[in-house]
XYZ file of C-alpha atoms in Angstrom:
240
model
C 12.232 -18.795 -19.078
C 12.776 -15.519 -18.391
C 11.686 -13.891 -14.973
C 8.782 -11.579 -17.363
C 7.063 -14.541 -18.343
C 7.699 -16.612 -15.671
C 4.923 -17.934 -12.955
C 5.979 -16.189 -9.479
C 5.057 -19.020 -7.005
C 5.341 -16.891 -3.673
C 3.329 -14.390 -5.641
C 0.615 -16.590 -6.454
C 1.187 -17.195 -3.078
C 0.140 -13.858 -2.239
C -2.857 -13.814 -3.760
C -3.934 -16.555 -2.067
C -3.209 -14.984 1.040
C -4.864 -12.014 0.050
C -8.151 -13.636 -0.677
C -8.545 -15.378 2.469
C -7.709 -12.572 4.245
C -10.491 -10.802 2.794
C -12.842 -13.841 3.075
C -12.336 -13.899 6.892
C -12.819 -9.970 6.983
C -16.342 -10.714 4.924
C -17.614 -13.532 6.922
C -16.354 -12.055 10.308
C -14.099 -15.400 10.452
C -10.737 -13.530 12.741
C -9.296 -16.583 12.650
C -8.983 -16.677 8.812
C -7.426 -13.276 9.138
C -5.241 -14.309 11.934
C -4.002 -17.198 9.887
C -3.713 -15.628 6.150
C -2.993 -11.669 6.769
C 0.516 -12.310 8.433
C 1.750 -14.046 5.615
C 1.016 -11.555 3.129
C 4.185 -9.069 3.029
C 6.544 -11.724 4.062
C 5.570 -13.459 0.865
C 5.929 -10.325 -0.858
C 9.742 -9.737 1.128
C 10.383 -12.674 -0.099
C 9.896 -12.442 -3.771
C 11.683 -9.505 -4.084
C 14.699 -11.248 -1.910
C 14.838 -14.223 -4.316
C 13.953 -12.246 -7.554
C 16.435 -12.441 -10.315
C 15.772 -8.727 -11.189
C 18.571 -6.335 -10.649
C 18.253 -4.417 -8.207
C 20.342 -1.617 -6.455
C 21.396 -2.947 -2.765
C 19.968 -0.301 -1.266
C 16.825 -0.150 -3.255
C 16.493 -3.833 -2.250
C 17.070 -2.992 1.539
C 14.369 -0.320 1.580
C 11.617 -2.022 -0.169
C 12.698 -4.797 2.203
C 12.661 -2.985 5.629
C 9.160 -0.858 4.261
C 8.084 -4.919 3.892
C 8.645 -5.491 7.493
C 7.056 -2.845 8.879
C 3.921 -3.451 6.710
C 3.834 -7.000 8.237
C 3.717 -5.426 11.828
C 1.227 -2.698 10.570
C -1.093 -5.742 9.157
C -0.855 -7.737 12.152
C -2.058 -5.067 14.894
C -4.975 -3.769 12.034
C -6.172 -6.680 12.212
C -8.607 -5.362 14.366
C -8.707 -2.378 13.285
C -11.827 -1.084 15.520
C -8.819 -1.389 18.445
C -7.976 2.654 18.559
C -4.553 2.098 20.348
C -4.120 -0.638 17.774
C -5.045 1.530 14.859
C -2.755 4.194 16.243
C 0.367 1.629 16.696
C -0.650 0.200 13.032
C -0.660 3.694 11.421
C 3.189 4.219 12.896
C 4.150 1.396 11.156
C 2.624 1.988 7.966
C 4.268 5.413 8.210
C 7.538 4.027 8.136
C 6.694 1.991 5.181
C 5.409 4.864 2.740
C 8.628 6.480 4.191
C 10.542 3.935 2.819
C 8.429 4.101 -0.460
C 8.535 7.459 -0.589
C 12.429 6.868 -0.755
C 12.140 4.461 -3.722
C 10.383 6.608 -5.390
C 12.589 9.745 -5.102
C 16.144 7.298 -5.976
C 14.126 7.051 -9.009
C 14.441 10.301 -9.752
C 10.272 11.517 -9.179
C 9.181 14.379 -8.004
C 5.846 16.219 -6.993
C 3.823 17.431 -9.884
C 0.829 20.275 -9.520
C -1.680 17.374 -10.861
C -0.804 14.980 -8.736
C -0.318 16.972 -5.072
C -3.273 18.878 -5.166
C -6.020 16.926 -5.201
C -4.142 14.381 -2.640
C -3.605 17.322 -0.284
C -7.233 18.177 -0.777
C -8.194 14.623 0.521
C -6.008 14.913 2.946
C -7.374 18.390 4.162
C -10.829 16.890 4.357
C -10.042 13.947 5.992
C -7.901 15.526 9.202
C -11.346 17.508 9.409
C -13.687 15.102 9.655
C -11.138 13.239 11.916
C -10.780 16.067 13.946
C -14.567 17.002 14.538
C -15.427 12.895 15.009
C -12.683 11.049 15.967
C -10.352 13.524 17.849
C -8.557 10.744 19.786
C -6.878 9.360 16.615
C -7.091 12.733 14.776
C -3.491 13.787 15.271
C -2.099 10.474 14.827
C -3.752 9.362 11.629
C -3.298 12.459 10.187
C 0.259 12.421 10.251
C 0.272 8.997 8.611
C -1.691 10.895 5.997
C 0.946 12.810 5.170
C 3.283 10.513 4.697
C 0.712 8.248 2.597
C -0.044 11.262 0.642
C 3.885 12.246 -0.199
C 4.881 8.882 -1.080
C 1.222 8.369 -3.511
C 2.283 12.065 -5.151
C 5.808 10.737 -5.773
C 4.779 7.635 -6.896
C 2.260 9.077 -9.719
C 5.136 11.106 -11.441
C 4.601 9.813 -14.860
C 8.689 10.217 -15.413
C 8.499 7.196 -13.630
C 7.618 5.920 -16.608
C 8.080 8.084 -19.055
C 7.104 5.483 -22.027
C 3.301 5.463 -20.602
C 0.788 7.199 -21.830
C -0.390 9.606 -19.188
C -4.247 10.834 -18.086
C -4.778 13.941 -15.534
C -1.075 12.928 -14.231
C -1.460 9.734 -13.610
C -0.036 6.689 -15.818
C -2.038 4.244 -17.091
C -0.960 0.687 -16.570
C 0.559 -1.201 -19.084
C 3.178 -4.086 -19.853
C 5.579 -2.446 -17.710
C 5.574 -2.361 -14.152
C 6.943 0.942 -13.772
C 3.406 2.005 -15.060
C 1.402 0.912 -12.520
C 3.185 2.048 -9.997
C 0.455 4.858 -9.769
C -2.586 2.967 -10.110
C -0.895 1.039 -6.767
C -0.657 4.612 -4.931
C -3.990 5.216 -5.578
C -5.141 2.179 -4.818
C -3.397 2.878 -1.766
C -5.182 5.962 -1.130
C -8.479 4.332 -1.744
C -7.907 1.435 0.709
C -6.960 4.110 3.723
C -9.350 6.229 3.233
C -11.779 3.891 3.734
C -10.519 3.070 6.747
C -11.399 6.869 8.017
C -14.669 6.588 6.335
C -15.492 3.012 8.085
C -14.118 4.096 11.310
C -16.399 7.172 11.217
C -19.625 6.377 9.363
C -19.761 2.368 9.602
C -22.477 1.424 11.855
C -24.377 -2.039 11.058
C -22.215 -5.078 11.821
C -22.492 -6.163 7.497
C -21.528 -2.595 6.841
C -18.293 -2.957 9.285
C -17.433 -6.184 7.758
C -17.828 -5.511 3.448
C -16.274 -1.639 4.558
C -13.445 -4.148 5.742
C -13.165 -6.393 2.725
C -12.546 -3.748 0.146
C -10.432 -1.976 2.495
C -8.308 -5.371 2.166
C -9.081 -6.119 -1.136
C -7.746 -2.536 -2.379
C -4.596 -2.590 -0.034
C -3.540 -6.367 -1.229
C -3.568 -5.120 -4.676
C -2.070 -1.905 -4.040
C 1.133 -4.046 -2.388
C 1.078 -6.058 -5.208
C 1.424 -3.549 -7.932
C 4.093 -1.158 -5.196
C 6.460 -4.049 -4.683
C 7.019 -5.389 -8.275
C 10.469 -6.104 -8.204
C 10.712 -5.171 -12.223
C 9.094 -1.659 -10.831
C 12.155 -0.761 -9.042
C 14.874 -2.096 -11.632
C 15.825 1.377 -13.391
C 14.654 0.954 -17.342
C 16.395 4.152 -18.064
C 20.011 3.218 -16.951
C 21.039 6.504 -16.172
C 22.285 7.640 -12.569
C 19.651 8.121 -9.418
């Protein structure tokens, strides 16, 4: 059976992960999160190490070494109401959309009007907001913003996958995972800017904890969808 049709066992194994983690993040259970949320981009390393999709060796290395910082990222987020450990987390996860952002641009992307302004927008607004209520992580988030934002604009360039069918910029998902590597970006975006909203307007202990578990919820899937090994093979076959 070929690798397309073929059940994924550390995937599924992912998704497992994933939904405890967010279960323990509903119910306030840190010890399900403690348990579950480690595993979850170490399962992902490894089913792109063992994948039978060709991959470039240094394609293969980056989404590898953006894998590992992820899993240090996840681990000090998760408690995220921690500001040095929110500040720590967000270096990490900068050095993973670096490494994304990387992918993306072997691949041959590049920024589009549609797809960079409306990301810089968001980002505008939210270095404000962070800046006039949460000035000690103001400086440091928003940097990570950047590099979330870069690596989400290169990752929506619909030559990515040019056989998609394309709304406002952004491809819409199909059979081929080199389509939804946009929906994952945004995804992304969704999931972390949350985390500014529910670090500045998330009061109530049941608002702090369902704020948290679509945070989770959005960010598993958007790792799912970003580190498809079939998203990174090149389905062109021309030079990066």
């Amino acid at each position: 059976m070929s690798e397309r049709g073929a059940v994924r066992p550390l995937r599924l194994g992912y998704a497992a992960a994933a939904l405890v983690t967010v279960a323990g993040a509903l119910t306030g259970r840190d010890r399900l999160q403690w348990l579950a949320k480690p595993l979850l981009m170490p399962l992902l390393a490894a089913d792109v190490a063992t994948s039978e999709v060709a991959l470039d060796r240094t394609d293969r290395t980056l989404l590898l070494g953006s894998l590992g910082a992820a899993t240090v990222g996840d681990v000090l987020l998760i408690d995220p109401d921690d500001d040095r450990r929110l500040i720590a987390g967000a270096s990490f996860f900068a050095a993973m959309q670096t490494g994304y952002a990387a992918l993306w641009l072997r691949r041959g992307a590049r920024p589009t009007v549609a797809n960079a302004l409306p990301r810089v927008g968001a980002w505008l607004g939210a270095a404000a907001l962070l800046r006039s209520k949460a000035p000690a992580v103001a400086l440091p988030l928003t940097a990570y913003g950047a590099t979330l934002g870069t690596a989400a604009v290169l990752a929506s360039d619909p030559a990515l996958a040019p056989e998609a069918r394309t709304v406002a910029g952004l491809n819409l998902p199909d059979s081929s995972a080199h389509s939804r590597l946009g929906l994952g970006a945004l995804l992304f975006t969704v999931s972390d800017g949350l985390i500014v909203l529910r670090r500045l307007f998330a009061r109530g202990e049941r608002a702090r904890r369902i704020s948290e578990g679509v945070i989770l919820g959005t960010y598993a899937a958007a790792q799912y969808l970003l580190t498809d090994p079939r998203a990174h093979a090149d389905s062109r076959g021309g030079p990066r």
